[in-house]
Amino acid sequence: MRLYVKSLSPLSLAILNSSLSRLRVKGEFKPIDDSAAYCEAEMAFETASLLLGGYCSDSLTEAAGLLTNLQGRLAETLLGAALASYPKQVSRPDELILRDTLYGNFSLYSAFLDHFARLKNEWIKAGLAYLDHKGEKMKAAAALYLHRNSLSYRLKRLYEVGGIDVNDPHEGLLLVIYRVLNVRGFE
C-alpha cells in the first residue's frame, strides 16, 4: 500500500520518516515534489491516520493523505482533492470520488477515466466478475468462460498495471464506480 501525503507548507520528510520508525512501519517517504511525498509500505488505515494526525500534527498542520495502490496522475489528482477538501485526514480513492460526486463535483472523473483507459477490458471484466461472485475464483472464471489460472493472471495484471487490488474493498469499489459510469458498456 502507498501512503501519499501532501501539505500546503513544505513537507518535512525527516519527521515523517522518524514517525514511521516510531510506528514500526518499514518504509521511507520519497518526494514527488516540494509539497508531496509517498511511502510504499504495508500500512493499515489506522496507522496512516496516526502518522498524519497524531505523530506529525505540529509540522504537517495542513496536510492530507491518500492510502492506495494507485499511482501516477490519478493518485496525484486524488491527493490534491484530499488536501483541498479534507485536510488533516487520510482518505481512500473511492471515498474521495463518492464524496465529491455527492456534492456535485465531477472534476475527479477525468483523471479516473484516463487511468482506466490504460487498462485492458479483459482485466476489468475479470475484476468485476471476481467481485460479482464474492471472491470465488472458480465461479468468476466459469462466468467468463475462463480457466481459473487465466482469471488469476488477469487479476494480477489489473493490480500490477492499474494498482487495483480486488481483495481490498475500497479499491474494488473503484471498479464498481467505473462500471456504473458504463464507459465501455459493462452490463
Short mmCIF file of N, CA and C in Angstrom, two decimals:
data_model
loop_
_atom_site.label_atom_id
_atom_site.label_comp_id
_atom_site.label_asym_id
_atom_site.label_seq_id
_atom_site.Cartn_x
_atom_site.Cartn_y
_atom_site.Cartn_z
N MET A 1 0.84 -1.18 0.00
CA MET A 1 0.00 0.00 0.00
C MET A 1 0.88 1.23 0.00
N ARG A 2 0.49 2.25 -0.70
CA ARG A 2 1.23 3.51 -0.71
C ARG A 2 0.44 4.53 0.10
N LEU A 3 1.15 5.28 0.91
CA LEU A 3 0.55 6.43 1.57
C LEU A 3 1.13 7.67 0.93
N TYR A 4 0.28 8.44 0.28
CA TYR A 4 0.69 9.72 -0.29
C TYR A 4 0.34 10.80 0.71
N VAL A 5 1.21 11.76 0.89
CA VAL A 5 0.96 12.88 1.80
C VAL A 5 1.27 14.17 1.06
N LYS A 6 0.35 15.12 1.16
CA LYS A 6 0.56 16.42 0.54
C LYS A 6 0.23 17.49 1.57
N SER A 7 1.00 18.56 1.55
CA SER A 7 0.84 19.63 2.52
C SER A 7 0.89 20.98 1.83
N LEU A 8 0.21 21.97 2.42
CA LEU A 8 0.30 23.33 1.88
C LEU A 8 1.65 23.96 2.21
N SER A 9 2.24 23.55 3.33
CA SER A 9 3.57 24.00 3.68
C SER A 9 4.57 22.92 3.25
N PRO A 10 5.86 23.26 3.11
CA PRO A 10 6.82 22.24 2.67
C PRO A 10 6.84 21.04 3.63
N LEU A 11 6.86 19.88 3.04
CA LEU A 11 6.86 18.65 3.83
C LEU A 11 8.19 18.45 4.54
N SER A 12 8.12 17.94 5.74
CA SER A 12 9.33 17.56 6.44
C SER A 12 9.44 16.04 6.36
N LEU A 13 10.17 15.55 5.37
CA LEU A 13 10.30 14.11 5.17
C LEU A 13 11.02 13.45 6.33
N ALA A 14 11.94 14.18 6.96
CA ALA A 14 12.66 13.62 8.11
C ALA A 14 11.69 13.30 9.25
N ILE A 15 10.76 14.20 9.50
CA ILE A 15 9.78 13.97 10.58
C ILE A 15 8.86 12.81 10.21
N LEU A 16 8.44 12.75 8.95
CA LEU A 16 7.60 11.63 8.52
C LEU A 16 8.33 10.31 8.67
N ASN A 17 9.60 10.29 8.26
CA ASN A 17 10.37 9.05 8.36
C ASN A 17 10.59 8.64 9.82
N SER A 18 10.84 9.60 10.70
CA SER A 18 11.02 9.23 12.11
C SER A 18 9.70 8.74 12.69
N SER A 19 8.59 9.30 12.22
CA SER A 19 7.28 8.82 12.68
C SER A 19 7.03 7.39 12.22
N LEU A 20 7.48 7.06 11.02
CA LEU A 20 7.35 5.69 10.53
C LEU A 20 8.06 4.72 11.47
N SER A 21 9.27 5.08 11.89
CA SER A 21 10.01 4.16 12.76
C SER A 21 9.35 4.04 14.12
N ARG A 22 8.76 5.14 14.62
CA ARG A 22 8.05 5.05 15.90
C ARG A 22 6.82 4.17 15.81
N LEU A 23 6.20 4.16 14.64
CA LEU A 23 5.03 3.30 14.43
C LEU A 23 5.43 1.89 14.00
N ARG A 24 6.74 1.66 13.90
CA ARG A 24 7.30 0.36 13.50
C ARG A 24 6.81 -0.07 12.11
N VAL A 25 6.75 0.90 11.21
CA VAL A 25 6.40 0.61 9.82
C VAL A 25 7.67 0.71 9.00
N LYS A 26 7.92 -0.30 8.19
CA LYS A 26 9.12 -0.27 7.35
C LYS A 26 8.80 0.45 6.05
N GLY A 27 9.54 1.48 5.78
CA GLY A 27 9.33 2.25 4.56
C GLY A 27 10.04 3.57 4.67
N GLU A 28 9.99 4.33 3.60
CA GLU A 28 10.65 5.62 3.57
C GLU A 28 9.84 6.53 2.67
N PHE A 29 9.65 7.77 3.09
CA PHE A 29 8.91 8.72 2.27
C PHE A 29 9.83 9.24 1.18
N LYS A 30 9.31 9.19 -0.04
CA LYS A 30 10.06 9.65 -1.20
C LYS A 30 9.34 10.86 -1.77
N PRO A 31 10.07 11.92 -2.09
CA PRO A 31 9.41 13.13 -2.58
C PRO A 31 8.81 12.96 -3.97
N ILE A 32 7.64 13.55 -4.17
CA ILE A 32 7.05 13.69 -5.51
C ILE A 32 7.42 15.08 -6.01
N ASP A 33 7.18 16.07 -5.18
CA ASP A 33 7.59 17.44 -5.46
C ASP A 33 7.84 18.12 -4.11
N ASP A 34 7.89 19.43 -4.08
CA ASP A 34 8.22 20.13 -2.83
C ASP A 34 7.19 19.94 -1.73
N SER A 35 5.94 19.66 -2.11
CA SER A 35 4.89 19.58 -1.09
C SER A 35 4.27 18.21 -0.95
N ALA A 36 4.76 17.22 -1.70
CA ALA A 36 4.13 15.90 -1.66
C ALA A 36 5.19 14.80 -1.62
N ALA A 37 4.82 13.70 -0.99
CA ALA A 37 5.69 12.55 -0.90
C ALA A 37 4.84 11.29 -0.80
N TYR A 38 5.46 10.15 -1.03
CA TYR A 38 4.74 8.89 -0.85
C TYR A 38 5.65 7.89 -0.15
N CYS A 39 5.01 6.95 0.51
CA CYS A 39 5.73 5.86 1.16
C CYS A 39 5.08 4.56 0.72
N GLU A 40 5.88 3.63 0.24
CA GLU A 40 5.36 2.34 -0.17
C GLU A 40 5.66 1.35 0.96
N ALA A 41 4.62 0.94 1.66
CA ALA A 41 4.80 0.04 2.80
C ALA A 41 3.48 -0.65 3.09
N GLU A 42 3.54 -1.74 3.80
CA GLU A 42 2.30 -2.37 4.27
C GLU A 42 1.79 -1.55 5.43
N MET A 43 0.72 -0.84 5.21
CA MET A 43 0.24 0.11 6.21
C MET A 43 -1.27 0.03 6.31
N ALA A 44 -1.78 -0.08 7.52
CA ALA A 44 -3.22 -0.07 7.74
C ALA A 44 -3.72 1.37 7.75
N PHE A 45 -5.02 1.53 7.55
CA PHE A 45 -5.61 2.86 7.52
C PHE A 45 -5.40 3.57 8.86
N GLU A 46 -5.51 2.84 9.96
CA GLU A 46 -5.33 3.43 11.30
C GLU A 46 -3.91 3.94 11.48
N THR A 47 -2.95 3.17 10.97
CA THR A 47 -1.55 3.58 11.06
C THR A 47 -1.31 4.85 10.25
N ALA A 48 -1.90 4.89 9.05
CA ALA A 48 -1.76 6.08 8.20
C ALA A 48 -2.38 7.30 8.88
N SER A 49 -3.51 7.11 9.52
CA SER A 49 -4.17 8.22 10.22
C SER A 49 -3.33 8.70 11.40
N LEU A 50 -2.75 7.76 12.12
CA LEU A 50 -1.87 8.13 13.23
C LEU A 50 -0.67 8.91 12.73
N LEU A 51 -0.12 8.43 11.62
CA LEU A 51 1.06 9.07 11.06
C LEU A 51 0.76 10.52 10.68
N LEU A 52 -0.37 10.73 10.05
CA LEU A 52 -0.69 12.07 9.60
C LEU A 52 -1.23 12.94 10.73
N GLY A 53 -2.05 12.35 11.59
CA GLY A 53 -2.71 13.14 12.62
C GLY A 53 -1.96 13.21 13.93
N GLY A 54 -1.60 12.07 14.47
CA GLY A 54 -1.05 12.04 15.81
C GLY A 54 0.41 12.41 15.92
N TYR A 55 1.25 11.81 15.10
CA TYR A 55 2.68 11.97 15.27
C TYR A 55 3.24 13.22 14.59
N CYS A 56 2.55 13.70 13.57
CA CYS A 56 3.13 14.78 12.76
C CYS A 56 2.28 16.04 12.77
N SER A 57 1.36 16.14 13.69
CA SER A 57 0.40 17.24 13.62
C SER A 57 1.07 18.61 13.72
N ASP A 58 2.17 18.73 14.44
CA ASP A 58 2.81 20.03 14.58
C ASP A 58 3.43 20.51 13.27
N SER A 59 4.06 19.60 12.56
CA SER A 59 4.76 20.03 11.36
C SER A 59 3.92 19.92 10.09
N LEU A 60 2.85 19.16 10.14
CA LEU A 60 2.00 18.98 8.96
C LEU A 60 0.58 19.42 9.27
N THR A 61 0.43 20.64 9.74
CA THR A 61 -0.90 21.07 10.19
C THR A 61 -1.91 21.12 9.07
N GLU A 62 -1.51 21.46 7.87
CA GLU A 62 -2.44 21.48 6.75
C GLU A 62 -2.01 20.41 5.75
N ALA A 63 -2.23 19.18 6.08
CA ALA A 63 -1.83 18.08 5.21
C ALA A 63 -3.00 17.14 5.02
N ALA A 64 -2.94 16.37 3.97
CA ALA A 64 -3.94 15.33 3.71
C ALA A 64 -3.20 14.10 3.21
N GLY A 65 -3.79 12.96 3.39
CA GLY A 65 -3.16 11.72 2.96
C GLY A 65 -4.09 10.90 2.09
N LEU A 66 -3.50 10.02 1.29
CA LEU A 66 -4.24 9.12 0.43
C LEU A 66 -3.61 7.75 0.56
N LEU A 67 -4.38 6.75 0.98
CA LEU A 67 -3.87 5.40 1.15
C LEU A 67 -4.42 4.54 0.02
N THR A 68 -3.53 4.11 -0.86
CA THR A 68 -3.98 3.39 -2.05
C THR A 68 -2.82 2.66 -2.71
N ASN A 69 -3.15 1.79 -3.65
CA ASN A 69 -2.14 1.17 -4.51
C ASN A 69 -2.02 1.91 -5.83
N LEU A 70 -2.90 2.87 -6.08
CA LEU A 70 -2.88 3.63 -7.33
C LEU A 70 -1.59 4.44 -7.41
N GLN A 71 -1.20 4.75 -8.63
CA GLN A 71 -0.01 5.56 -8.85
C GLN A 71 -0.29 6.55 -9.97
N GLY A 72 0.62 7.44 -10.18
CA GLY A 72 0.56 8.34 -11.32
C GLY A 72 -0.40 9.50 -11.15
N ARG A 73 -0.91 9.97 -12.29
CA ARG A 73 -1.73 11.18 -12.32
C ARG A 73 -2.98 11.05 -11.47
N LEU A 74 -3.62 9.88 -11.49
CA LEU A 74 -4.85 9.71 -10.71
C LEU A 74 -4.57 9.87 -9.23
N ALA A 75 -3.52 9.23 -8.74
CA ALA A 75 -3.18 9.34 -7.32
C ALA A 75 -2.87 10.79 -6.95
N GLU A 76 -2.14 11.49 -7.81
CA GLU A 76 -1.80 12.88 -7.51
C GLU A 76 -3.03 13.79 -7.56
N THR A 77 -3.94 13.53 -8.48
CA THR A 77 -5.18 14.30 -8.56
C THR A 77 -6.04 14.08 -7.32
N LEU A 78 -6.16 12.82 -6.91
CA LEU A 78 -6.94 12.49 -5.71
C LEU A 78 -6.30 13.10 -4.47
N LEU A 79 -4.98 13.10 -4.43
CA LEU A 79 -4.29 13.68 -3.28
C LEU A 79 -4.52 15.18 -3.20
N GLY A 80 -4.51 15.85 -4.34
CA GLY A 80 -4.81 17.28 -4.37
C GLY A 80 -6.23 17.55 -3.89
N ALA A 81 -7.17 16.70 -4.30
CA ALA A 81 -8.57 16.85 -3.87
C ALA A 81 -8.69 16.61 -2.37
N ALA A 82 -7.91 15.66 -1.85
CA ALA A 82 -7.94 15.39 -0.41
C ALA A 82 -7.45 16.59 0.37
N LEU A 83 -6.40 17.21 -0.11
CA LEU A 83 -5.86 18.38 0.58
C LEU A 83 -6.84 19.54 0.54
N ALA A 84 -7.48 19.73 -0.61
CA ALA A 84 -8.41 20.85 -0.75
C ALA A 84 -9.66 20.67 0.09
N SER A 85 -10.18 19.47 0.14
CA SER A 85 -11.47 19.25 0.80
C SER A 85 -11.38 18.64 2.19
N TYR A 86 -10.38 17.83 2.43
CA TYR A 86 -10.33 17.07 3.68
C TYR A 86 -8.95 17.12 4.32
N PRO A 87 -8.43 18.31 4.64
CA PRO A 87 -7.12 18.36 5.28
C PRO A 87 -7.15 17.68 6.64
N LYS A 88 -5.97 17.25 7.08
CA LYS A 88 -5.79 16.55 8.35
C LYS A 88 -6.51 15.20 8.37
N GLN A 89 -6.72 14.61 7.19
CA GLN A 89 -7.35 13.31 7.11
C GLN A 89 -6.59 12.41 6.15
N VAL A 90 -6.76 11.13 6.36
CA VAL A 90 -6.30 10.16 5.38
C VAL A 90 -7.55 9.63 4.71
N SER A 91 -7.56 9.58 3.39
CA SER A 91 -8.73 9.12 2.65
C SER A 91 -8.35 7.97 1.73
N ARG A 92 -9.37 7.32 1.25
CA ARG A 92 -9.20 6.30 0.21
C ARG A 92 -9.76 6.87 -1.09
N PRO A 93 -9.30 6.38 -2.24
CA PRO A 93 -9.76 6.95 -3.52
C PRO A 93 -11.27 6.89 -3.70
N ASP A 94 -11.89 5.77 -3.36
CA ASP A 94 -13.33 5.65 -3.56
C ASP A 94 -14.09 6.65 -2.70
N GLU A 95 -13.61 6.88 -1.49
CA GLU A 95 -14.27 7.85 -0.60
C GLU A 95 -14.22 9.24 -1.20
N LEU A 96 -13.08 9.63 -1.73
CA LEU A 96 -12.93 10.96 -2.33
C LEU A 96 -13.86 11.12 -3.53
N ILE A 97 -13.88 10.13 -4.40
CA ILE A 97 -14.71 10.21 -5.60
C ILE A 97 -16.18 10.28 -5.23
N LEU A 98 -16.61 9.41 -4.30
CA LEU A 98 -18.02 9.39 -3.92
C LEU A 98 -18.43 10.65 -3.18
N ARG A 99 -17.58 11.15 -2.27
CA ARG A 99 -17.91 12.39 -1.55
C ARG A 99 -18.06 13.55 -2.51
N ASP A 100 -17.08 13.69 -3.41
CA ASP A 100 -17.15 14.80 -4.36
C ASP A 100 -18.38 14.68 -5.26
N THR A 101 -18.69 13.47 -5.70
CA THR A 101 -19.86 13.25 -6.55
C THR A 101 -21.14 13.64 -5.83
N LEU A 102 -21.24 13.30 -4.56
CA LEU A 102 -22.43 13.66 -3.78
C LEU A 102 -22.65 15.16 -3.73
N TYR A 103 -21.56 15.92 -3.74
CA TYR A 103 -21.66 17.37 -3.69
C TYR A 103 -21.65 18.01 -5.08
N GLY A 104 -21.80 17.19 -6.12
CA GLY A 104 -21.90 17.72 -7.48
C GLY A 104 -20.59 18.11 -8.12
N ASN A 105 -19.49 17.63 -7.57
CA ASN A 105 -18.19 17.94 -8.14
C ASN A 105 -17.69 16.70 -8.90
N PHE A 106 -17.59 16.82 -10.21
CA PHE A 106 -17.18 15.69 -11.04
C PHE A 106 -15.78 15.88 -11.61
N SER A 107 -14.99 16.73 -10.99
CA SER A 107 -13.67 17.07 -11.51
C SER A 107 -12.69 15.90 -11.46
N LEU A 108 -12.93 14.92 -10.60
CA LEU A 108 -12.01 13.79 -10.48
C LEU A 108 -12.21 12.76 -11.59
N TYR A 109 -13.36 12.83 -12.27
CA TYR A 109 -13.68 11.79 -13.25
C TYR A 109 -12.72 11.76 -14.44
N SER A 110 -12.21 12.90 -14.85
CA SER A 110 -11.31 12.92 -16.00
C SER A 110 -10.06 12.08 -15.73
N ALA A 111 -9.41 12.31 -14.60
CA ALA A 111 -8.21 11.52 -14.25
C ALA A 111 -8.58 10.06 -14.01
N PHE A 112 -9.75 9.84 -13.41
CA PHE A 112 -10.24 8.48 -13.13
C PHE A 112 -10.42 7.71 -14.44
N LEU A 113 -11.08 8.32 -15.42
CA LEU A 113 -11.32 7.65 -16.70
C LEU A 113 -10.03 7.49 -17.49
N ASP A 114 -9.14 8.46 -17.42
CA ASP A 114 -7.84 8.33 -18.09
C ASP A 114 -7.06 7.14 -17.54
N HIS A 115 -7.12 6.96 -16.22
CA HIS A 115 -6.42 5.84 -15.59
C HIS A 115 -6.98 4.51 -16.09
N PHE A 116 -8.31 4.41 -16.16
CA PHE A 116 -8.92 3.16 -16.60
C PHE A 116 -8.75 2.92 -18.10
N ALA A 117 -8.54 3.97 -18.87
CA ALA A 117 -8.33 3.82 -20.31
C ALA A 117 -7.05 3.04 -20.60
N ARG A 118 -6.10 3.06 -19.66
CA ARG A 118 -4.84 2.33 -19.85
C ARG A 118 -5.00 0.83 -19.59
N LEU A 119 -6.11 0.43 -18.98
CA LEU A 119 -6.30 -0.97 -18.60
C LEU A 119 -7.05 -1.73 -19.69
N LYS A 120 -6.69 -2.97 -19.86
CA LYS A 120 -7.37 -3.79 -20.85
C LYS A 120 -8.77 -4.15 -20.34
N ASN A 121 -9.68 -4.24 -21.29
CA ASN A 121 -11.07 -4.57 -20.99
C ASN A 121 -11.18 -5.91 -20.26
N GLU A 122 -10.37 -6.87 -20.67
CA GLU A 122 -10.43 -8.21 -20.07
C GLU A 122 -10.01 -8.19 -18.59
N TRP A 123 -9.09 -7.31 -18.21
CA TRP A 123 -8.68 -7.21 -16.80
C TRP A 123 -9.82 -6.65 -15.96
N ILE A 124 -10.47 -5.62 -16.51
CA ILE A 124 -11.58 -5.00 -15.78
C ILE A 124 -12.72 -5.99 -15.63
N LYS A 125 -13.04 -6.70 -16.71
CA LYS A 125 -14.12 -7.70 -16.64
C LYS A 125 -13.79 -8.79 -15.63
N ALA A 126 -12.52 -9.20 -15.57
CA ALA A 126 -12.11 -10.22 -14.60
C ALA A 126 -12.32 -9.71 -13.17
N GLY A 127 -11.92 -8.47 -12.93
CA GLY A 127 -12.10 -7.88 -11.60
C GLY A 127 -13.55 -7.78 -11.22
N LEU A 128 -14.39 -7.35 -12.15
CA LEU A 128 -15.82 -7.23 -11.87
C LEU A 128 -16.47 -8.59 -11.64
N ALA A 129 -16.08 -9.58 -12.42
CA ALA A 129 -16.62 -10.93 -12.23
C ALA A 129 -16.22 -11.47 -10.86
N TYR A 130 -14.98 -11.22 -10.47
CA TYR A 130 -14.49 -11.66 -9.16
C TYR A 130 -15.31 -11.02 -8.04
N LEU A 131 -15.59 -9.74 -8.18
CA LEU A 131 -16.41 -9.05 -7.17
C LEU A 131 -17.85 -9.53 -7.19
N ASP A 132 -18.39 -9.74 -8.39
CA ASP A 132 -19.78 -10.19 -8.51
C ASP A 132 -20.00 -11.56 -7.89
N HIS A 133 -18.96 -12.38 -7.89
CA HIS A 133 -19.06 -13.74 -7.35
C HIS A 133 -18.42 -13.84 -5.96
N LYS A 134 -18.37 -12.73 -5.28
CA LYS A 134 -17.93 -12.65 -3.88
C LYS A 134 -16.56 -13.28 -3.63
N GLY A 135 -15.66 -13.09 -4.57
CA GLY A 135 -14.29 -13.56 -4.39
C GLY A 135 -14.08 -15.03 -4.67
N GLU A 136 -15.04 -15.69 -5.25
CA GLU A 136 -14.88 -17.11 -5.58
C GLU A 136 -14.34 -17.22 -7.01
N LYS A 137 -13.08 -17.60 -7.09
CA LYS A 137 -12.41 -17.61 -8.39
C LYS A 137 -13.01 -18.62 -9.37
N MET A 138 -13.42 -19.77 -8.88
CA MET A 138 -13.97 -20.79 -9.77
C MET A 138 -15.26 -20.30 -10.43
N LYS A 139 -16.13 -19.69 -9.65
CA LYS A 139 -17.40 -19.19 -10.20
C LYS A 139 -17.16 -18.01 -11.14
N ALA A 140 -16.25 -17.12 -10.75
CA ALA A 140 -15.95 -15.97 -11.60
C ALA A 140 -15.34 -16.44 -12.92
N ALA A 141 -14.44 -17.40 -12.87
CA ALA A 141 -13.81 -17.92 -14.09
C ALA A 141 -14.86 -18.60 -14.98
N ALA A 142 -15.75 -19.36 -14.36
CA ALA A 142 -16.80 -20.03 -15.14
C ALA A 142 -17.72 -19.00 -15.81
N ALA A 143 -18.03 -17.91 -15.13
CA ALA A 143 -18.90 -16.88 -15.71
C ALA A 143 -18.26 -16.22 -16.92
N LEU A 144 -16.93 -16.17 -16.93
CA LEU A 144 -16.21 -15.56 -18.05
C LEU A 144 -15.72 -16.60 -19.06
N TYR A 145 -16.05 -17.88 -18.84
CA TYR A 145 -15.60 -18.98 -19.69
C TYR A 145 -14.08 -19.02 -19.76
N LEU A 146 -13.46 -18.90 -18.59
CA LEU A 146 -12.00 -18.93 -18.47
C LEU A 146 -11.57 -20.05 -17.54
N HIS A 147 -10.30 -20.41 -17.66
CA HIS A 147 -9.68 -21.28 -16.67
C HIS A 147 -9.36 -20.42 -15.44
N ARG A 148 -9.36 -21.01 -14.27
CA ARG A 148 -9.08 -20.26 -13.04
C ARG A 148 -7.72 -19.56 -13.10
N ASN A 149 -6.73 -20.19 -13.69
CA ASN A 149 -5.40 -19.57 -13.80
C ASN A 149 -5.42 -18.34 -14.71
N SER A 150 -6.24 -18.38 -15.75
CA SER A 150 -6.37 -17.21 -16.63
C SER A 150 -6.99 -16.05 -15.88
N LEU A 151 -7.99 -16.34 -15.07
CA LEU A 151 -8.61 -15.30 -14.24
C LEU A 151 -7.58 -14.72 -13.27
N SER A 152 -6.81 -15.59 -12.64
CA SER A 152 -5.79 -15.13 -11.69
C SER A 152 -4.77 -14.23 -12.38
N TYR A 153 -4.38 -14.59 -13.60
CA TYR A 153 -3.42 -13.78 -14.35
C TYR A 153 -4.00 -12.40 -14.64
N ARG A 154 -5.26 -12.35 -15.04
CA ARG A 154 -5.89 -11.07 -15.36
C ARG A 154 -6.03 -10.20 -14.11
N LEU A 155 -6.36 -10.81 -12.99
CA LEU A 155 -6.45 -10.05 -11.74
C LEU A 155 -5.07 -9.51 -11.34
N LYS A 156 -4.05 -10.33 -11.57
CA LYS A 156 -2.68 -9.91 -11.27
C LYS A 156 -2.29 -8.71 -12.13
N ARG A 157 -2.62 -8.73 -13.41
CA ARG A 157 -2.31 -7.61 -14.31
C ARG A 157 -3.10 -6.36 -13.92
N LEU A 158 -4.34 -6.54 -13.49
CA LEU A 158 -5.15 -5.41 -13.03
C LEU A 158 -4.47 -4.72 -11.85
N TYR A 159 -3.87 -5.52 -10.98
CA TYR A 159 -3.15 -4.95 -9.83
C TYR A 159 -1.84 -4.31 -10.25
N GLU A 160 -1.06 -5.01 -11.09
CA GLU A 160 0.26 -4.51 -11.46
C GLU A 160 0.19 -3.23 -12.31
N VAL A 161 -0.72 -3.20 -13.26
CA VAL A 161 -0.80 -2.05 -14.16
C VAL A 161 -1.72 -0.97 -13.61
N GLY A 162 -2.85 -1.40 -13.05
CA GLY A 162 -3.84 -0.42 -12.61
C GLY A 162 -3.79 -0.07 -11.14
N GLY A 163 -3.07 -0.86 -10.35
CA GLY A 163 -2.99 -0.59 -8.92
C GLY A 163 -4.28 -0.91 -8.18
N ILE A 164 -5.10 -1.79 -8.76
CA ILE A 164 -6.39 -2.11 -8.14
C ILE A 164 -6.34 -3.54 -7.62
N ASP A 165 -6.37 -3.66 -6.30
CA ASP A 165 -6.39 -4.95 -5.63
C ASP A 165 -7.85 -5.28 -5.33
N VAL A 166 -8.40 -6.26 -6.03
CA VAL A 166 -9.83 -6.57 -5.87
C VAL A 166 -10.14 -7.16 -4.51
N ASN A 167 -9.13 -7.56 -3.76
CA ASN A 167 -9.37 -8.07 -2.41
C ASN A 167 -9.50 -6.94 -1.38
N ASP A 168 -9.15 -5.74 -1.78
CA ASP A 168 -9.34 -4.56 -0.93
C ASP A 168 -10.69 -3.95 -1.31
N PRO A 169 -11.64 -3.90 -0.37
CA PRO A 169 -12.98 -3.41 -0.73
C PRO A 169 -12.99 -1.98 -1.28
N HIS A 170 -12.10 -1.14 -0.80
CA HIS A 170 -12.06 0.25 -1.28
C HIS A 170 -11.59 0.33 -2.73
N GLU A 171 -10.63 -0.51 -3.08
CA GLU A 171 -10.15 -0.49 -4.45
C GLU A 171 -11.08 -1.25 -5.38
N GLY A 172 -11.72 -2.28 -4.86
CA GLY A 172 -12.73 -2.98 -5.64
C GLY A 172 -13.89 -2.07 -6.02
N LEU A 173 -14.21 -1.15 -5.10
CA LEU A 173 -15.30 -0.21 -5.36
C LEU A 173 -14.98 0.71 -6.54
N LEU A 174 -13.71 0.95 -6.80
CA LEU A 174 -13.34 1.74 -7.97
C LEU A 174 -13.81 1.07 -9.26
N LEU A 175 -13.73 -0.25 -9.31
CA LEU A 175 -14.23 -0.99 -10.48
C LEU A 175 -15.75 -0.84 -10.60
N VAL A 176 -16.43 -0.91 -9.47
CA VAL A 176 -17.89 -0.78 -9.48
C VAL A 176 -18.28 0.63 -9.95
N ILE A 177 -17.57 1.64 -9.47
CA ILE A 177 -17.84 3.02 -9.91
C ILE A 177 -17.63 3.12 -11.42
N TYR A 178 -16.57 2.51 -11.91
CA TYR A 178 -16.29 2.53 -13.34
C TYR A 178 -17.40 1.84 -14.13
N ARG A 179 -17.89 0.72 -13.61
CA ARG A 179 -18.99 0.02 -14.29
C ARG A 179 -20.25 0.88 -14.31
N VAL A 180 -20.53 1.56 -13.20
CA VAL A 180 -21.72 2.40 -13.12
C VAL A 180 -21.65 3.53 -14.15
N LEU A 181 -20.45 4.05 -14.39
CA LEU A 181 -20.28 5.08 -15.42
C LEU A 181 -20.55 4.52 -16.81
N ASN A 182 -20.50 3.19 -16.94
CA ASN A 182 -20.83 2.47 -18.15
C ASN A 182 -20.06 2.99 -19.37
N VAL A 183 -18.78 3.23 -19.15
CA VAL A 183 -17.95 3.79 -20.21
C VAL A 183 -17.77 2.82 -21.37
N ARG A 184 -17.56 1.57 -21.05
CA ARG A 184 -17.31 0.58 -22.12
C ARG A 184 -18.49 -0.36 -22.31
N GLY A 185 -19.64 -0.03 -21.75
CA GLY A 185 -20.84 -0.86 -21.95
C GLY A 185 -20.85 -2.12 -21.11
N PHE A 186 -20.28 -2.07 -19.88
CA PHE A 186 -20.34 -3.23 -19.00
C PHE A 186 -21.78 -3.44 -18.54
N GLU A 187 -22.20 -4.70 -18.47
CA GLU A 187 -23.57 -4.99 -18.05
C GLU A 187 -23.60 -5.33 -16.58
#
